[in-house]
Structure formats: structure tokens, C-alpha cells
Amino acid sequence: MESATVSAGVVVSGNTKEAKEMKGVKEAKEAKFPEMKEAKEAKAVVKVNVPGFFMQDLDSTNSATFDYVASNFGLLDTFDVPSIDSRDLEKRDHDDDDDDDDDDDDKDEDDDDKDEDDDDKDENDENDEKEESTKKAPWKEFKKAIKKLNKKAPKGTSYKVLYLARHGQGYHNVAESFYGTEQWDCYWSLQDGNETSRWDDAELTSIGIAEAQKASIAFKDQIKTGFPIPEVYYSSPMSRAASTLDITWRDITLNKDSTPAPIFKEKCRETLGIHTCDRRNTKSYLHTKYPNFVFENGFAETDELWDPVYREPNDVRNIRLGKALDEIFAERREETFISITAHSGAITSILEVIGHRKFGLQTGGVIPVVVKVEYDATPTPVTSVSPS
């Protein structure tokens, strides 16, 4: 029987030839994707999904038919979180709960409360008011719950809420649907376009624009009922993601001087390599097209990550997105509500990294997640290398 040892987080068989081959694959991947090696050396952040707040956590929720708009983004009427006593939340004074909130969300809520007072005076709207009040309660209770979790958290631990948004439909999505996935992967994804459209760094289609507008309307409706407004916005530097973020938030928060500029984050991109739709434009182009966005430190002028002949494996993408979260959480220790606009593959990796159940998003879809973050934790080594 061959013996097996564990070296650098990789199981190596006693067979010398097999061991050398595995080592060669591992070294080749680390050379092509430095983030694999960096992930072992960097000080990791433990990040774990906290279920019990949203329908998307439930096995009974079907992602293929789920409507985030009709379901209030999936927020549950009652929370199933062991560390939170709902009775305690009900006893807490609303004013005390909002003392430390200085963002525009509270200003909007104050305006809504004034409107509610006016509505209370109108007896003809009594039934509508009761119905509206019922819908408002969950978001206010949600904010209380998150605040309580952070207040009770030990030093070095905090709770974050991520709004993960997938870009609206792009021309590459239309092309893959038209040609079929097999022809797309084998040929058309390598092209810049066809005789009718281009999809290198794919732009939004008219449907994609409408999906972003739909998200904007949905956020506006939820904000009226106490939805916590993002305190910071991150975007993949691909045009379809940036345009989706801009359309969604431009007349909600991005038009206010107090709102921080959205940040282009390189590690939030879709799966890297081969597909031209995932090859980004230059920094200069992005600056011209999205003048209200800013770039993270070290953002390169040209795309240094995309490779025309090598496709990023899913496990390496997971490492990249995990590191993206580490950086975001390190940069945003004080912020709780964070918006990230990205891609199907990127969001799939984020969900996997935090231990959330698989949940696919349609183009233009949004999924909120609550994440427990533990800082200054011991790094977790890479434990496997998948074939490319």
C-alpha cells in the first residue's frame, strides 16, 4: 500500500512520479494565479454566513423561481438566529436603536415617519396604514438585530451585511443563449463579437438596462420601509457591472455629495481568461466612462489578469474572491452595510467562501447575506488543487 503525506496543504501520494506531477500542476497554477500562494501567506479573515434572516438561506427556496422583488429581497418576517431573542428586540426603544445611525438611511426614515404621522390623521387610509406598518416592521427589526449582534460581538468580531448584485443582461449572455453553451465555450466566447454585436467587456443590452432599473425601483420601495442603505459600494471593473451599479443607485444615493464614490475592485471580476467578455478595458477608458467611480490602490492601466489561453479554475476563483472579501472587510471595519456589484461566477464564489448554500442569480438579481467576520485569525491553508 502506498503511503501518503501532506505537504503545503496538498495530499501527496507515495508514488514519486504522481507526486511530482501534482507538485508541477500546483506550481504552474501558483505561477499563473499568484493569489493561490498569497492566500496561504496573507493574514486570513474568518468569514461565515449567518443564516436565519433571509429566505435564500432555506433549502426550500428555489433559486430558479425566486423573485427577490416580490419577496422583499427575501427578508423573513421572523428571524431564526439563536443568538438573538426577538422579545428583546421588541422591548428595545426605537429612538435608542437609531442614536448612532448618521447616514442618509435614517434621514429617509425620518421623512417616512413624518409621512406616516400625516397618514394616521386620515381615517380613510387606516387599513392601508396597517398593511404598510406590517411590511415595514421586518427591516427595522433587521437593523436592530444586526446592531445587537455587533454590540454583543467579542473584540475582533463584527457582523456585515453584503448586498450582492449580479449585473444586468449583457451581449455575451445573449450570444451564449443564441449559440448554445457548447458552441459558446468552444468558439464564440473566444471572439470579440459577431456581425451584429460585440461582447468583449460586454455592455448591457436594453434588457440588462431594464433589469438594473428594476433593481433601482425595488431598492427605492424597500428604503421607504426601513431598508438599510449601503455605506460603501464596490464594483467589478467590467462595464456591465459598473453600468448596473450606476443605473441602480444613481438617483437614490450616488447623486448625493455625502455618498462615497463607488470603488472599482479588480478581484471582484468574473472568471478570468479565454472568454473575451471577461477581458476588461483600460483604466483610462473606465475613468472616462465612469467619472464618478474611483479605483482601488494599485489598479493597473491594462488588464494584467486576463489570459487568452488559460481559464481560471473555480477553486482559484474562490481564493481570489475570498481575498477580495478579506481586503474589503479590512478596509471597512466601521461600515456594516456593503454593496458589491459583480458577476454570476464571482457571487457563486463569495457564497461558497462564506459557507452559504448554492443560490444562482438571474441577470440583474440581488441577494443579501449576513456575514460574521473574525479579524486577525490564523490563515487557512489551501487544501486541494483541482485540474485546470
PDB file of C-alpha atoms in Angstrom, residues 4-129:
ATOM      1  CA  ALA A   4       0.572   9.480   1.627  1.00  0.00           C
ATOM      2  CA  THR A   5       1.863  12.654   3.209  1.00  0.00           C
ATOM      3  CA  VAL A   6       0.541  16.179   3.431  1.00  0.00           C
ATOM      4  CA  SER A   7       2.810  18.923   2.161  1.00  0.00           C
ATOM      5  CA  ALA A   8       1.855  22.606   1.942  1.00  0.00           C
ATOM      6  CA  GLY A   9      -1.786  21.688   2.272  1.00  0.00           C
ATOM      7  CA  VAL A  10      -1.701  19.239  -0.673  1.00  0.00           C
ATOM      8  CA  VAL A  11      -2.052  15.481  -0.266  1.00  0.00           C
ATOM      9  CA  VAL A  12       0.938  13.876  -1.994  1.00  0.00           C
ATOM     10  CA  SER A  13       0.948  10.175  -2.799  1.00  0.00           C
ATOM     11  CA  GLY A  14       3.912   7.981  -2.015  1.00  0.00           C
ATOM     12  CA  ASN A  15       4.263   7.414  -5.753  1.00  0.00           C
ATOM     13  CA  THR A  16       7.177   9.688  -6.725  1.00  0.00           C
ATOM     14  CA  LYS A  17       6.044  10.243 -10.306  1.00  0.00           C
ATOM     15  CA  GLU A  18       2.492  11.110  -9.246  1.00  0.00           C
ATOM     16  CA  ALA A  19       3.808  13.392  -6.517  1.00  0.00           C
ATOM     17  CA  LYS A  20       5.998  15.269  -8.991  1.00  0.00           C
ATOM     18  CA  GLU A  21       3.094  15.665 -11.401  1.00  0.00           C
ATOM     19  CA  MET A  22       0.848  17.036  -8.663  1.00  0.00           C
ATOM     20  CA  LYS A  23       3.587  19.373  -7.495  1.00  0.00           C
ATOM     21  CA  GLY A  24       4.094  20.547 -11.066  1.00  0.00           C
ATOM     22  CA  VAL A  25       0.389  21.298 -11.501  1.00  0.00           C
ATOM     23  CA  LYS A  26       0.354  23.168  -8.196  1.00  0.00           C
ATOM     24  CA  GLU A  27       3.433  25.255  -9.068  1.00  0.00           C
ATOM     25  CA  ALA A  28       2.081  26.032 -12.537  1.00  0.00           C
ATOM     26  CA  LYS A  29      -1.180  27.271 -11.051  1.00  0.00           C
ATOM     27  CA  GLU A  30       0.587  29.395  -8.456  1.00  0.00           C
ATOM     28  CA  ALA A  31       2.728  30.930 -11.192  1.00  0.00           C
ATOM     29  CA  LYS A  32      -0.334  31.736 -13.300  1.00  0.00           C
ATOM     30  CA  PHE A  33      -2.510  32.764 -10.337  1.00  0.00           C
ATOM     31  CA  PRO A  34      -0.300  34.273  -7.579  1.00  0.00           C
ATOM     32  CA  GLU A  35      -3.330  34.706  -5.338  1.00  0.00           C
ATOM     33  CA  MET A  36      -3.167  30.953  -4.586  1.00  0.00           C
ATOM     34  CA  LYS A  37       0.205  31.365  -2.893  1.00  0.00           C
ATOM     35  CA  GLU A  38      -0.663  34.741  -1.419  1.00  0.00           C
ATOM     36  CA  ALA A  39      -3.782  33.271   0.176  1.00  0.00           C
ATOM     37  CA  LYS A  40      -1.619  30.998   2.318  1.00  0.00           C
ATOM     38  CA  GLU A  41       0.775  33.777   3.304  1.00  0.00           C
ATOM     39  CA  ALA A  42      -1.743  36.544   3.953  1.00  0.00           C
ATOM     40  CA  LYS A  43      -3.349  37.003   7.347  1.00  0.00           C
ATOM     41  CA  ALA A  44      -6.760  35.482   6.740  1.00  0.00           C
ATOM     42  CA  VAL A  45     -10.121  36.750   7.876  1.00  0.00           C
ATOM     43  CA  VAL A  46     -12.647  34.173   9.048  1.00  0.00           C
ATOM     44  CA  LYS A  47     -15.954  34.946   7.360  1.00  0.00           C
ATOM     45  CA  VAL A  48     -19.057  32.844   7.921  1.00  0.00           C
ATOM     46  CA  ASN A  49     -22.606  33.175   6.645  1.00  0.00           C
ATOM     47  CA  VAL A  50     -25.195  33.803   9.363  1.00  0.00           C
ATOM     48  CA  PRO A  51     -28.448  32.077   8.305  1.00  0.00           C
ATOM     49  CA  GLY A  52     -31.870  32.834   9.663  1.00  0.00           C
ATOM     50  CA  PHE A  53     -32.589  36.273   8.208  1.00  0.00           C
ATOM     51  CA  PHE A  54     -33.366  35.571   4.545  1.00  0.00           C
ATOM     52  CA  MET A  55     -35.369  33.062   2.515  1.00  0.00           C
ATOM     53  CA  GLN A  56     -32.321  32.379   0.359  1.00  0.00           C
ATOM     54  CA  ASP A  57     -30.796  30.505   3.305  1.00  0.00           C
ATOM     55  CA  LEU A  58     -33.636  27.974   3.283  1.00  0.00           C
ATOM     56  CA  ASP A  59     -33.318  24.737   1.327  1.00  0.00           C
ATOM     57  CA  SER A  60     -36.980  25.092   0.377  1.00  0.00           C
ATOM     58  CA  THR A  61     -36.278  28.285  -1.604  1.00  0.00           C
ATOM     59  CA  ASN A  62     -35.751  27.547  -5.295  1.00  0.00           C
ATOM     60  CA  SER A  63     -33.279  29.983  -6.841  1.00  0.00           C
ATOM     61  CA  ALA A  64     -34.628  29.305 -10.344  1.00  0.00           C
ATOM     62  CA  THR A  65     -38.088  30.656  -9.494  1.00  0.00           C
ATOM     63  CA  PHE A  66     -37.288  33.030  -6.634  1.00  0.00           C
ATOM     64  CA  ASP A  67     -38.384  36.659  -7.142  1.00  0.00           C
ATOM     65  CA  TYR A  68     -36.281  38.961  -4.979  1.00  0.00           C
ATOM     66  CA  VAL A  69     -38.524  41.957  -5.718  1.00  0.00           C
ATOM     67  CA  ALA A  70     -41.838  40.332  -4.790  1.00  0.00           C
ATOM     68  CA  SER A  71     -40.319  38.760  -1.666  1.00  0.00           C
ATOM     69  CA  ASN A  72     -38.821  41.973  -0.210  1.00  0.00           C
ATOM     70  CA  PHE A  73     -35.321  40.740  -1.089  1.00  0.00           C
ATOM     71  CA  GLY A  74     -36.093  37.539   0.806  1.00  0.00           C
ATOM     72  CA  LEU A  75     -36.269  39.070   4.292  1.00  0.00           C
ATOM     73  CA  LEU A  76     -38.069  36.728   6.680  1.00  0.00           C
ATOM     74  CA  ASP A  77     -40.913  38.031   8.834  1.00  0.00           C
ATOM     75  CA  THR A  78     -39.313  36.440  11.886  1.00  0.00           C
ATOM     76  CA  PHE A  79     -35.632  35.689  12.362  1.00  0.00           C
ATOM     77  CA  ASP A  80     -34.331  32.253  13.258  1.00  0.00           C
ATOM     78  CA  VAL A  81     -30.980  33.260  14.745  1.00  0.00           C
ATOM     79  CA  PRO A  82     -30.131  31.522  18.055  1.00  0.00           C
ATOM     80  CA  SER A  83     -28.058  34.439  19.394  1.00  0.00           C
ATOM     81  CA  ILE A  84     -30.983  36.867  19.024  1.00  0.00           C
ATOM     82  CA  ASP A  85     -34.032  36.959  21.275  1.00  0.00           C
ATOM     83  CA  SER A  86     -36.874  38.511  19.271  1.00  0.00           C
ATOM     84  CA  ARG A  87     -38.598  39.541  22.504  1.00  0.00           C
ATOM     85  CA  ASP A  88     -35.544  41.570  23.437  1.00  0.00           C
ATOM     86  CA  LEU A  89     -35.689  43.337  20.080  1.00  0.00           C
ATOM     87  CA  GLU A  90     -39.327  44.258  20.652  1.00  0.00           C
ATOM     88  CA  LYS A  91     -38.502  45.772  24.052  1.00  0.00           C
ATOM     89  CA  ARG A  92     -35.719  47.979  22.740  1.00  0.00           C
ATOM     90  CA  ASP A  93     -36.580  51.611  22.307  1.00  0.00           C
ATOM     91  CA  HIS A  94     -36.625  52.665  18.657  1.00  0.00           C
ATOM     92  CA  ASP A  95     -35.015  56.031  19.325  1.00  0.00           C
ATOM     93  CA  ASP A  96     -32.163  54.475  21.290  1.00  0.00           C
ATOM     94  CA  ASP A  97     -31.633  51.999  18.492  1.00  0.00           C
ATOM     95  CA  ASP A  98     -31.118  54.756  15.938  1.00  0.00           C
ATOM     96  CA  ASP A  99     -28.937  57.070  18.059  1.00  0.00           C
ATOM     97  CA  ASP A 100     -25.713  56.014  16.415  1.00  0.00           C
ATOM     98  CA  ASP A 101     -27.030  55.970  12.835  1.00  0.00           C
ATOM     99  CA  ASP A 102     -25.936  59.105  10.974  1.00  0.00           C
ATOM    100  CA  ASP A 103     -26.357  58.006   7.367  1.00  0.00           C
ATOM    101  CA  ASP A 104     -28.921  59.118   4.847  1.00  0.00           C
ATOM    102  CA  ASP A 105     -30.944  55.995   5.572  1.00  0.00           C
ATOM    103  CA  ASP A 106     -32.064  57.474   8.887  1.00  0.00           C
ATOM    104  CA  LYS A 107     -32.883  60.789   7.242  1.00  0.00           C
ATOM    105  CA  ASP A 108     -35.075  58.936   4.790  1.00  0.00           C
ATOM    106  CA  GLU A 109     -36.711  57.035   7.643  1.00  0.00           C
ATOM    107  CA  ASP A 110     -37.390  60.306   9.488  1.00  0.00           C
ATOM    108  CA  ASP A 111     -39.138  61.616   6.394  1.00  0.00           C
ATOM    109  CA  ASP A 112     -41.105  58.385   6.136  1.00  0.00           C
ATOM    110  CA  ASP A 113     -42.125  58.641   9.804  1.00  0.00           C
ATOM    111  CA  LYS A 114     -43.430  62.167   9.194  1.00  0.00           C
ATOM    112  CA  ASP A 115     -45.399  60.896   6.224  1.00  0.00           C
ATOM    113  CA  GLU A 116     -46.796  58.111   8.387  1.00  0.00           C
ATOM    114  CA  ASP A 117     -47.929  60.649  11.001  1.00  0.00           C
ATOM    115  CA  ASP A 118     -49.804  62.531   8.306  1.00  0.00           C
ATOM    116  CA  ASP A 119     -51.371  59.301   7.088  1.00  0.00           C
ATOM    117  CA  ASP A 120     -52.517  58.448  10.598  1.00  0.00           C
ATOM    118  CA  LYS A 121     -54.655  61.571  10.559  1.00  0.00           C
ATOM    119  CA  ASP A 122     -56.545  60.311   7.558  1.00  0.00           C
ATOM    120  CA  GLU A 123     -59.052  57.730   8.757  1.00  0.00           C
ATOM    121  CA  ASN A 124     -59.810  56.667   5.194  1.00  0.00           C
ATOM    122  CA  ASP A 125     -56.267  55.296   4.890  1.00  0.00           C
ATOM    123  CA  GLU A 126     -56.332  53.390   8.174  1.00  0.00           C
ATOM    124  CA  ASN A 127     -56.344  49.946   6.590  1.00  0.00           C
ATOM    125  CA  ASP A 128     -53.600  50.847   4.143  1.00  0.00           C
ATOM    126  CA  GLU A 129     -51.546  52.228   7.001  1.00  0.00           C
TER     127      GLU A 129
END
